[in-house]
PDB file of C-alpha atoms in Angstrom:
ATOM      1  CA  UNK A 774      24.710 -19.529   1.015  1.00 50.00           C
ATOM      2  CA  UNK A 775      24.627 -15.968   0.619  1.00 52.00           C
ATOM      3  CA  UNK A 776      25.847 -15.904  -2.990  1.00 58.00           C
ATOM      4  CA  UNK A 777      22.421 -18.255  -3.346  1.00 53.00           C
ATOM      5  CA  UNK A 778      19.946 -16.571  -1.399  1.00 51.00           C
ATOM      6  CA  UNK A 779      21.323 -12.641  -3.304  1.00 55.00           C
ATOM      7  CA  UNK A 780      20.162 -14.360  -6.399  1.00 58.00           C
ATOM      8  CA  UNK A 781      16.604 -15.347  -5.804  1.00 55.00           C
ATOM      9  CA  UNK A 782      16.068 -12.636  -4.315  1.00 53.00           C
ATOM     10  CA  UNK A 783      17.474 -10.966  -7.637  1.00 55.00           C
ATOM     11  CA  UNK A 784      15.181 -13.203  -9.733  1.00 56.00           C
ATOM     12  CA  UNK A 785      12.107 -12.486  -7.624  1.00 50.00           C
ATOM     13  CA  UNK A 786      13.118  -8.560  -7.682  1.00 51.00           C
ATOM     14  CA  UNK A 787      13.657  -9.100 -11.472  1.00 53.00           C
ATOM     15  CA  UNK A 788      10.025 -10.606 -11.883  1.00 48.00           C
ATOM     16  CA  UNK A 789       7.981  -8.222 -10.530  1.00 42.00           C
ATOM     17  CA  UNK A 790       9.389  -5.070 -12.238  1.00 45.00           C
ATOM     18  CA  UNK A 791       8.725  -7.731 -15.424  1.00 42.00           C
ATOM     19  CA  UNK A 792       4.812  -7.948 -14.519  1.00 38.00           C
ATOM     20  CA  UNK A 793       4.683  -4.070 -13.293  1.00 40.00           C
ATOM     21  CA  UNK A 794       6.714  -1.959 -15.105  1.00 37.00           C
ATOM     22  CA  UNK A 795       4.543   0.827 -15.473  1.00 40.00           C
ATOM     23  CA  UNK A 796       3.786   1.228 -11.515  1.00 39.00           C
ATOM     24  CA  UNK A 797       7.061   0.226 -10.375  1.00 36.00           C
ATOM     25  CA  UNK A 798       9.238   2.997 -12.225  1.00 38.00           C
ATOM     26  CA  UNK A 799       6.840   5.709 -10.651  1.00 35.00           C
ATOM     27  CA  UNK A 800       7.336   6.910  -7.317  1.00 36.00           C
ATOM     28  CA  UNK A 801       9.733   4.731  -6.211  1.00 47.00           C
ATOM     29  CA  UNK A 802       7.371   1.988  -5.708  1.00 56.00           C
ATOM     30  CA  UNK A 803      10.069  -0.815  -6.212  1.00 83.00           C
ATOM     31  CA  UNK A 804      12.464   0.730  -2.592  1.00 90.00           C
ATOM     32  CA  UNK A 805       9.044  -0.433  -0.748  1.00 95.00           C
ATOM     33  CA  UNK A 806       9.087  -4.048  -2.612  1.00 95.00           C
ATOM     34  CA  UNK A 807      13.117  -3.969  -2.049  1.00 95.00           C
ATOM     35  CA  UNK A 808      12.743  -3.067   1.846  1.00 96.00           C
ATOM     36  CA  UNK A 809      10.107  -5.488   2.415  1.00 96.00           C
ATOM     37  CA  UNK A 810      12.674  -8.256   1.128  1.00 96.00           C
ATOM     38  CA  UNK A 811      15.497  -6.719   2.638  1.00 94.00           C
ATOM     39  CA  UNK A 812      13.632  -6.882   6.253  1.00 95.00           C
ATOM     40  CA  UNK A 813      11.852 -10.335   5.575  1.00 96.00           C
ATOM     41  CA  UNK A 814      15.320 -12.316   4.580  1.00 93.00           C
ATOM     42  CA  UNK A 815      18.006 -10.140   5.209  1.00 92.00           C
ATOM     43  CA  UNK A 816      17.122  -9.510   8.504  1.00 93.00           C
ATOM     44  CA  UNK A 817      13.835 -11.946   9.344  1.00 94.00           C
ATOM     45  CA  UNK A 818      11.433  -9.615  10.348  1.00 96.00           C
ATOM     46  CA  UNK A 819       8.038 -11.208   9.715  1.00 97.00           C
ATOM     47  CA  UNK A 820       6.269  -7.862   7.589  1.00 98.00           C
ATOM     48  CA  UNK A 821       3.462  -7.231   5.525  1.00 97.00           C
ATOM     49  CA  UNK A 822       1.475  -4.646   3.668  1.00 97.00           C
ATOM     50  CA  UNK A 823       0.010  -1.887   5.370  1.00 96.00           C
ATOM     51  CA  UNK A 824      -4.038  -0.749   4.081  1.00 95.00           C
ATOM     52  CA  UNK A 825      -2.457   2.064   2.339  1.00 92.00           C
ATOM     53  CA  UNK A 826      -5.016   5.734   1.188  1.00 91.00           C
ATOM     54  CA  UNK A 827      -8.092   5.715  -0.384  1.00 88.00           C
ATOM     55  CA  UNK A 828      -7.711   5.211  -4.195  1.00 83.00           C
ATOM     56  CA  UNK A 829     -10.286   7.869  -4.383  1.00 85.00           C
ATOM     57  CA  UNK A 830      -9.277   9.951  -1.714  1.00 84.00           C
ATOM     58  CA  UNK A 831      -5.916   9.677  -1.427  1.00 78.00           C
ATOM     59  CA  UNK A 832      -6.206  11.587   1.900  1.00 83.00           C
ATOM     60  CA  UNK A 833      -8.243   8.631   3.379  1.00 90.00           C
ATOM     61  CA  UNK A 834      -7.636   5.214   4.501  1.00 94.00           C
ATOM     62  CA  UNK A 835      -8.595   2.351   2.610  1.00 93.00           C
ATOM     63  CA  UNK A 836     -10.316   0.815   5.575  1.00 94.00           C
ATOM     64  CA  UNK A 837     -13.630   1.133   6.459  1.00 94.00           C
ATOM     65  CA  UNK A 838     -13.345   3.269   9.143  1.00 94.00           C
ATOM     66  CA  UNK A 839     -14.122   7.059   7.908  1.00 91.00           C
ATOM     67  CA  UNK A 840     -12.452   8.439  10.892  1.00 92.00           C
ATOM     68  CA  UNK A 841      -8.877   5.999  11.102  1.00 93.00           C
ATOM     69  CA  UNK A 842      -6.516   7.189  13.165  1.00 91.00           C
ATOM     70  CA  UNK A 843      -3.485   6.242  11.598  1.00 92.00           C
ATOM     71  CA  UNK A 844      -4.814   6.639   7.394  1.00 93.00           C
ATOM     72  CA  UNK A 845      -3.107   4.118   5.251  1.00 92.00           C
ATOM     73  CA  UNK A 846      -0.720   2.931   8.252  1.00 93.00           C
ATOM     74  CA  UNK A 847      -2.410  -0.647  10.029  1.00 95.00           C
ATOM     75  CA  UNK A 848      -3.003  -3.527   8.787  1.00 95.00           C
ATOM     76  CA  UNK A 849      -5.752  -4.745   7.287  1.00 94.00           C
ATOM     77  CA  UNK A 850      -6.376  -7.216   4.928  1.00 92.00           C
ATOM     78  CA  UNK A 851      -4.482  -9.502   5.397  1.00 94.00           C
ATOM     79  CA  UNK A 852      -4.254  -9.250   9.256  1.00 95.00           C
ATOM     80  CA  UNK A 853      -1.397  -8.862  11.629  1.00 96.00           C
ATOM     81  CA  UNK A 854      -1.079 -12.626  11.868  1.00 96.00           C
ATOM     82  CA  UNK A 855      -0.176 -13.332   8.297  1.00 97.00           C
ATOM     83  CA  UNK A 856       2.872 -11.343   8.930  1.00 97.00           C
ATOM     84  CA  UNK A 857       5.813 -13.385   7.017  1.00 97.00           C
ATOM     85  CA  UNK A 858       9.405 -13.778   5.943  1.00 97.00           C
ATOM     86  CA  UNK A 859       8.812 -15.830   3.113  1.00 97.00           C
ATOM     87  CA  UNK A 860      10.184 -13.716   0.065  1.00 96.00           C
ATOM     88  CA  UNK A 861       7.458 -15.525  -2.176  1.00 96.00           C
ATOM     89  CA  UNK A 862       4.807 -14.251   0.012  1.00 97.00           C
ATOM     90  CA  UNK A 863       6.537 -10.589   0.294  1.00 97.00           C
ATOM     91  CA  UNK A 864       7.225 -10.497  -3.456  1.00 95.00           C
ATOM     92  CA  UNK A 865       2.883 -11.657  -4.264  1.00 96.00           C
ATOM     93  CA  UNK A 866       1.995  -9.213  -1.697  1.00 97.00           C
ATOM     94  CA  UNK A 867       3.955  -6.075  -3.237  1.00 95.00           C
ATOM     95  CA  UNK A 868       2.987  -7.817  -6.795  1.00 92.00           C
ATOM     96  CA  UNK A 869      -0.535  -6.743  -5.947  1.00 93.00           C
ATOM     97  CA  UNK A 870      -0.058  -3.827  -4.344  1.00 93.00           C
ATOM     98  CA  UNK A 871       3.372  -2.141  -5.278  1.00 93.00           C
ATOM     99  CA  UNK A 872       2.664   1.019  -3.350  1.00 92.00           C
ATOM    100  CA  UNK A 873       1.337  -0.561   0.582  1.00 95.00           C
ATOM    101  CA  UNK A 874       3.376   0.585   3.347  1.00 96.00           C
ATOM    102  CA  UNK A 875       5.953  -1.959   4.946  1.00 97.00           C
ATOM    103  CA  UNK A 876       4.417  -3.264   8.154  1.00 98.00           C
ATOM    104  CA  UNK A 877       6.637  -5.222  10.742  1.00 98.00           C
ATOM    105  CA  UNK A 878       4.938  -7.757  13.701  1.00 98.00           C
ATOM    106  CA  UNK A 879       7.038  -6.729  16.430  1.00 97.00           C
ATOM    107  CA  UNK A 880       7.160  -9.125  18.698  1.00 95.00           C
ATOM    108  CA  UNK A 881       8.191 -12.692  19.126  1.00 92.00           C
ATOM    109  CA  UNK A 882      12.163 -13.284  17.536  1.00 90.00           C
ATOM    110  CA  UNK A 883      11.484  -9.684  15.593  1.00 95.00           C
ATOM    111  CA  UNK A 884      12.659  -6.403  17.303  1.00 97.00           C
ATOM    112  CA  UNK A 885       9.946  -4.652  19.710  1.00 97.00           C
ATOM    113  CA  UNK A 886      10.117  -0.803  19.794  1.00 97.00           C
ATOM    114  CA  UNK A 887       9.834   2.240  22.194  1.00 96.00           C
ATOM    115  CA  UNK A 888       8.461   5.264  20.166  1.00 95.00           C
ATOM    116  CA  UNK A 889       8.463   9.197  21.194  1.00 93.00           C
ATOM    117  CA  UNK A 890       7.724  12.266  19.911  1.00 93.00           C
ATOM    118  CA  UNK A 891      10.214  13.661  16.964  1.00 92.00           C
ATOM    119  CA  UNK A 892      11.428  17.067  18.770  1.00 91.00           C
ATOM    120  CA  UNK A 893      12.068  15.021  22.054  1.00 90.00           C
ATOM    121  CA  UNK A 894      13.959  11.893  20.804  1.00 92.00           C
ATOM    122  CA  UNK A 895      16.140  14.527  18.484  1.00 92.00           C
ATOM    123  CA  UNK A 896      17.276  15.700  21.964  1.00 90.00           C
ATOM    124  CA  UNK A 897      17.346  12.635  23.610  1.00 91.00           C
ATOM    125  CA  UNK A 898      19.313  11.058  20.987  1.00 93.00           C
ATOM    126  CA  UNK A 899      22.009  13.670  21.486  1.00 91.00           C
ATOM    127  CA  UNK A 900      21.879  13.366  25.245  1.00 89.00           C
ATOM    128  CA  UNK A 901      22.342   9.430  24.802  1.00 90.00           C
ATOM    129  CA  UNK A 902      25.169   9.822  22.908  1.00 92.00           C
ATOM    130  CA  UNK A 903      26.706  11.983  25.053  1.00 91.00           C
ATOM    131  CA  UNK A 904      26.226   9.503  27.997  1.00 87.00           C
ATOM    132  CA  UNK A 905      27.465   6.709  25.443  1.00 91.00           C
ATOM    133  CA  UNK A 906      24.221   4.704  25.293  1.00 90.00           C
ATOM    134  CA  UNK A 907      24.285   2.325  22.345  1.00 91.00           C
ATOM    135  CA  UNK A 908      21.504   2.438  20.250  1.00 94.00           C
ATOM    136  CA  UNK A 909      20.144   0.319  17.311  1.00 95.00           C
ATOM    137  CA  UNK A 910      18.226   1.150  14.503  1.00 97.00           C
ATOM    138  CA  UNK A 911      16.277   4.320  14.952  1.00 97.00           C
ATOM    139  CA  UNK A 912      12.795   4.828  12.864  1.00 98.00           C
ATOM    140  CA  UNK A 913      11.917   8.426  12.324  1.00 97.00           C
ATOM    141  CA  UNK A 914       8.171   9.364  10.784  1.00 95.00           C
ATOM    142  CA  UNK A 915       7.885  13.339  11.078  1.00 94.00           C
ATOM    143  CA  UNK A 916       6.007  13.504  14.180  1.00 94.00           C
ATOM    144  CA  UNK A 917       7.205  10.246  16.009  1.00 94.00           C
ATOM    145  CA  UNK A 918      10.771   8.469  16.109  1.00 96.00           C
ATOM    146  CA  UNK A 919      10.693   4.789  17.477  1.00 97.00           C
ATOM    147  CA  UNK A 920      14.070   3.180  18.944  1.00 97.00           C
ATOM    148  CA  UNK A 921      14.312  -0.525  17.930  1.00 97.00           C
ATOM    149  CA  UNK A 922      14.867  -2.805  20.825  1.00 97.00           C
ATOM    150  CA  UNK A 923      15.875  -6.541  21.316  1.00 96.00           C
ATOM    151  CA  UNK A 924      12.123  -8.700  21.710  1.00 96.00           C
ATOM    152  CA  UNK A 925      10.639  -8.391  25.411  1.00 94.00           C
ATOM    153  CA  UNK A 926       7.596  -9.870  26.656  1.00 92.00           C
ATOM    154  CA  UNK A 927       4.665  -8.005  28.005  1.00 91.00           C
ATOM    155  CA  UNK A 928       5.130  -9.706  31.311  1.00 93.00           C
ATOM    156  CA  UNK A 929       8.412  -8.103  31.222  1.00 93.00           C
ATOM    157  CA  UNK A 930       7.798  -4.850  29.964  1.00 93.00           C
ATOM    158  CA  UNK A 931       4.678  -4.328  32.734  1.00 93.00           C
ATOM    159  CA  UNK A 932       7.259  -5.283  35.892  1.00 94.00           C
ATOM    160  CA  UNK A 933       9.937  -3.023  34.332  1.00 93.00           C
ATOM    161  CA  UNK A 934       7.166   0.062  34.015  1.00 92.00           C
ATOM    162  CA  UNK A 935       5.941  -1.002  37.400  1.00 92.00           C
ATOM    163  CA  UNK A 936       9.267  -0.720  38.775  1.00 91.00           C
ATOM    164  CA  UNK A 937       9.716   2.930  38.001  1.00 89.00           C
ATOM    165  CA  UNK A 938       8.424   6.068  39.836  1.00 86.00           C
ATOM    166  CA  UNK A 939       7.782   7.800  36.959  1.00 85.00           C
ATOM    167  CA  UNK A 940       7.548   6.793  33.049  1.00 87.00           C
ATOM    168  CA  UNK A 941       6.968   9.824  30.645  1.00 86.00           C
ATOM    169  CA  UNK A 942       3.452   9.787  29.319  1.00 87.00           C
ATOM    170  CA  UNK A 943       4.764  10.357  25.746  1.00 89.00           C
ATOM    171  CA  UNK A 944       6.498   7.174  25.218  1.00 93.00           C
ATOM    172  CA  UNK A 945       4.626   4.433  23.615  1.00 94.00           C
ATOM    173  CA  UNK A 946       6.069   0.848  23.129  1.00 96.00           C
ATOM    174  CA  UNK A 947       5.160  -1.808  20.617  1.00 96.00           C
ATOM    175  CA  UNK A 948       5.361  -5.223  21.774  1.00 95.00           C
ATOM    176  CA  UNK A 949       4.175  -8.148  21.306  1.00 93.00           C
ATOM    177  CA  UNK A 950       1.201  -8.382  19.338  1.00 94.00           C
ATOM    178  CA  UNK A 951       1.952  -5.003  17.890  1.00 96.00           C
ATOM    179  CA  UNK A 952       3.457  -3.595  14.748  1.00 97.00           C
ATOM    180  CA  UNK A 953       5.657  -0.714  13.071  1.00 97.00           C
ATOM    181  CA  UNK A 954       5.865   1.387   9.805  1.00 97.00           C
ATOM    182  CA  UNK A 955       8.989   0.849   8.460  1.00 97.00           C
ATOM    183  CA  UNK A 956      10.764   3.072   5.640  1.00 96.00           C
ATOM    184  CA  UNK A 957       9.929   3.864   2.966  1.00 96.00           C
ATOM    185  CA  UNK A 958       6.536   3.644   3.446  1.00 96.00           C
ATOM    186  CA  UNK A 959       4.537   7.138   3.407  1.00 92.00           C
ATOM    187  CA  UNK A 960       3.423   8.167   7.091  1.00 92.00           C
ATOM    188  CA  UNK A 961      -0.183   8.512   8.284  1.00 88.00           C
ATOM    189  CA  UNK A 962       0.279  12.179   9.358  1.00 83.00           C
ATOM    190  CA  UNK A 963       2.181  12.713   5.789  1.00 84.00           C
ATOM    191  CA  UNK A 964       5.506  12.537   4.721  1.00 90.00           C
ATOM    192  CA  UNK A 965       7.827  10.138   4.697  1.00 93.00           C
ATOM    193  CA  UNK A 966       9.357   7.345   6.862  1.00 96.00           C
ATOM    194  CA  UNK A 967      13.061   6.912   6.990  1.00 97.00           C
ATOM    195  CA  UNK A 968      15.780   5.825   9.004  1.00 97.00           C
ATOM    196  CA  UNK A 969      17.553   8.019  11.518  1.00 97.00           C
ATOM    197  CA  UNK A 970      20.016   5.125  11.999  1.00 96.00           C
ATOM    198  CA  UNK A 971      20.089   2.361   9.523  1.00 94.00           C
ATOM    199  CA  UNK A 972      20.277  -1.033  11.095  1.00 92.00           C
ATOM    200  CA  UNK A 973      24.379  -2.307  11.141  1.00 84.00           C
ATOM    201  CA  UNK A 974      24.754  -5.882  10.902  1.00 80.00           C
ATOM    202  CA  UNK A 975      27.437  -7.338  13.097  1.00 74.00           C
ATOM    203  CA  UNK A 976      30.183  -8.986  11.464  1.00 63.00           C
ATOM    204  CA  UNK A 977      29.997 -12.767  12.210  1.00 56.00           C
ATOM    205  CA  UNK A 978      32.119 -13.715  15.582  1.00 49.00           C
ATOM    206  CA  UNK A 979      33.108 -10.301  15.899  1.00 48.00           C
ATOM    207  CA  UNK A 980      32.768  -9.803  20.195  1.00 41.00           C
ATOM    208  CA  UNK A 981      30.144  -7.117  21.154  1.00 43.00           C
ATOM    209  CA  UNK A 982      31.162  -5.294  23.897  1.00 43.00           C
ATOM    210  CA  UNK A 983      28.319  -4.644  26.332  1.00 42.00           C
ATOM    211  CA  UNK A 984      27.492  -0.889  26.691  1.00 42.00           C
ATOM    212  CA  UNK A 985      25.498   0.313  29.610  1.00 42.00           C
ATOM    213  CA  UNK A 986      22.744  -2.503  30.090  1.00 44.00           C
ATOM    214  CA  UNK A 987      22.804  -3.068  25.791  1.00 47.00           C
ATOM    215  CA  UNK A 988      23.590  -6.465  23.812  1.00 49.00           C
ATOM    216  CA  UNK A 989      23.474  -7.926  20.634  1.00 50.00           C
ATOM    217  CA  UNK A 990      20.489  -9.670  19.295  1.00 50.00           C
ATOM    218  CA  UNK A 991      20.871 -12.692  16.598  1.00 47.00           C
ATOM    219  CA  UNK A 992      18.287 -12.888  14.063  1.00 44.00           C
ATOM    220  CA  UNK A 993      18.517 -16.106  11.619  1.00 47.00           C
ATOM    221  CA  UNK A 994      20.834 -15.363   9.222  1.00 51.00           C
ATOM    222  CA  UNK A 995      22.129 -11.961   9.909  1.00 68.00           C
ATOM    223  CA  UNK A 996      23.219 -10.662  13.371  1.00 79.00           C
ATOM    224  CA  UNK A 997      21.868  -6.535  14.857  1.00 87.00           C
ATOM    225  CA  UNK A 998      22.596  -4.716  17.909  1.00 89.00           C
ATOM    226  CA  UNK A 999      19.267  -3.916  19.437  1.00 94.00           C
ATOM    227  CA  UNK A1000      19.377  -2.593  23.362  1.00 94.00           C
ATOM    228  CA  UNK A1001      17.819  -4.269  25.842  1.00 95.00           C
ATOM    229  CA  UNK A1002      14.158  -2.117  27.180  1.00 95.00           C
ATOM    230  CA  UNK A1003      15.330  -1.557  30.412  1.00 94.00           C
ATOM    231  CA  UNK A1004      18.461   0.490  29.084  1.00 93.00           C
ATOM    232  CA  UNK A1005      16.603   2.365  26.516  1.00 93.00           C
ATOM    233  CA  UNK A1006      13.445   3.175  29.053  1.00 93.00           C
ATOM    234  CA  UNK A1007      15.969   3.567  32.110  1.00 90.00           C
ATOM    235  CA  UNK A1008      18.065   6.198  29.502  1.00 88.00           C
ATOM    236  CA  UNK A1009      14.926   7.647  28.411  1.00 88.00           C
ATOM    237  CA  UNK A1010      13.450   8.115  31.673  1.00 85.00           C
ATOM    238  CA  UNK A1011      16.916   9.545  32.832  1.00 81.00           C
ATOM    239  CA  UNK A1012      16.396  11.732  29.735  1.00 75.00           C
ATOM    240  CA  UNK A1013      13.143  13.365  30.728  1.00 72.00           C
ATOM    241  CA  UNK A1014      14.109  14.699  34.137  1.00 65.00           C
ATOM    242  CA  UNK A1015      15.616  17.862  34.872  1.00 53.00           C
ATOM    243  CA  UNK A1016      13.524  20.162  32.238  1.00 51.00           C
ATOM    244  CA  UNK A1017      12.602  24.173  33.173  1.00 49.00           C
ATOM    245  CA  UNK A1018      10.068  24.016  35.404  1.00 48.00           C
ATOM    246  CA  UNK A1019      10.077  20.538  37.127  1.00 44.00           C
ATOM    247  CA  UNK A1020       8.743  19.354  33.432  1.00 48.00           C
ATOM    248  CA  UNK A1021       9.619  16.223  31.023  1.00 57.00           C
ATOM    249  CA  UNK A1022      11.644  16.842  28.347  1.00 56.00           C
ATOM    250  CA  UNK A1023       9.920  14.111  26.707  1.00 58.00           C
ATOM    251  CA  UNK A1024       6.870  16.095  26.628  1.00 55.00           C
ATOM    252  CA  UNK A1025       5.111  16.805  23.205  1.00 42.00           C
TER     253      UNK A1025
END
C-alpha cells in the first residue's frame, strides 16, 4: 500500500515540476510543494496555502488588509475550511502558487499546538528534557516556537486553563478552529520556518511507553507521538516558576 501511494505521489511530484520548471528550481519552491504532500498523506494533516507577500511589495501581505498582522502567514483565499489531505487538491493548489506558505487546520483528528516565545521555549526545552518530558514535533519560526500536541477540544482546553492558578501570559494555543505555519514556509516577521524536532513516526505495533502524562496519537496511515495539553501546559507552567525576581521565565 505504501509502495502504491510513494508512487503517485512521485507522479504528481513529477507533474508539477513538468508544468513549472522555471519557478520550481528557484528558491526551493518545490520543499514547500513536497511538505505540503508529505503533511497531507504522509501524515493527514488537512493543510493549505497560506496568502503569501505582496507581488509588488514583497514586504506586504497579499490580503487586503494594509496593516496584517501576520504578512503572508493566514489564510485567505481559499479559507480555513477548505483545508485538505487530498494530494490532488495539495498538488493544484501549489500548481498555482508554488511559493504560498504551508498552512495546517489544527484541530479536529490533526495535531493542536501550544506556541511560546523562541528565547523561552529554547530554555524550556532544555529544562523538559532534563525532567524527561516527551515531546513531539517542535515548530520553530525566529520569534515563536510552537510544541505540537495530540487534538483537544476547546471545552477541554478552557477547564484545564481554569484549573490552574496561574498560566503564563506568553503562551498561546491553537485549537480547534485555528491553524499553524509549517516549514518551510517563510515567516511573517522574516526568516524562515523549520523544525526544531522533526516529527518521528512510530513503528507499527511497536508499545509506547507512557512518559509523564504523554501518549501516542494515530493519524490514518502513519502513527506520531504528540503529548497530551495537560502535560505540555502542566510542564510549561512548571517551567515558568522560579525566575529572579518572583518573574516567568516564559516571559518575552
Amino acid at each position: 500500500m505504501r509502495e502504491i501511494l510513494g508512487r503517485r505521489l512521485q507522479r504528481l511530484r513529477d507533474r508539477f515540476q513538468s508544468l513549472r520548471p522555471d519557478r520550481v528550481q528557484s528558491g526551493g519552491t518545490s520543499s514547500l510543494l513536497e511538505a505540503a504532500l508529505t503533511c497531507a498523506t504522509t501524515f493527514q494533516w488537512p493543510v493549505l496555502p497560506g496568502v503569501g507577500r505582496s507581488s509588488t511589495d514583497g514586504a506586504r501581505c497579499a490580503c487586503p488588509d494594509p496593516d496584517c498582522a501576520v504578512p503572508g502567514a493566514h489564510p485567505f483565499d481559499p479559507g480555513l475550511l477548505a483545508a485538505s489531505t487530498d494530494p490532488r487538491m495539495v498538488a493544484w493548489w501549489w500548481t498555482n502558487r508554488p511559493t504560498a506558505p504551508v498552512l495546517m487546520a489544527t484541530g479536529g483528528s490533526a495535531p493542536c499546538a501550544v506556541s511560546l516565545p523562541a528565547g523561552a521555549a529554547a530554555r524550556a526545552l532544555v529544562r523538559l528534557d532534563a525532567q524527561g518530558m516527551r515531546l513531539g514535533p517542535v515548530v520553530a519560526t525566529p520569534t515563536r516556537w510552537a510544541l505540537l500536541v495530540a487534538p483537544y477540544s476547546l471545552e477541554r482546553l478552557g477547564e484545564l486553563l481554569y484549573a490552574k492558578d496561574h498560566v503564563p501570559s506568553s503562551l498561546r494555543f491553537h485549537g480547534e478552529g485555528g491553524y499553524l505555519l509549517l516549514p518551510p514556509s517563510a515567516a511573517s516577521s522574516g526568516g524562515q520556518v523549520r523544525w526544531e524536532r522533526e516529527p518521528r513516526p512510530v513503528p507499527a505495533r511497536q508499545a509506547v511507553t507512557k512518559s509523564r502524562g504523554a501518549r501516542a496519537s494515530q493519524a490514518s496511515g502513519t502513527e506520531l507521538w504528540l503529548p497530551d495539553v495537560e502535560a505540555v501546559v502542566d510542564a510549561l507552567v512548571e517551567a515558568s516558576s522560579g525566575a529572579p525576581g518572583g518573574g516567568s521565565r516564559l516571559a518575552y
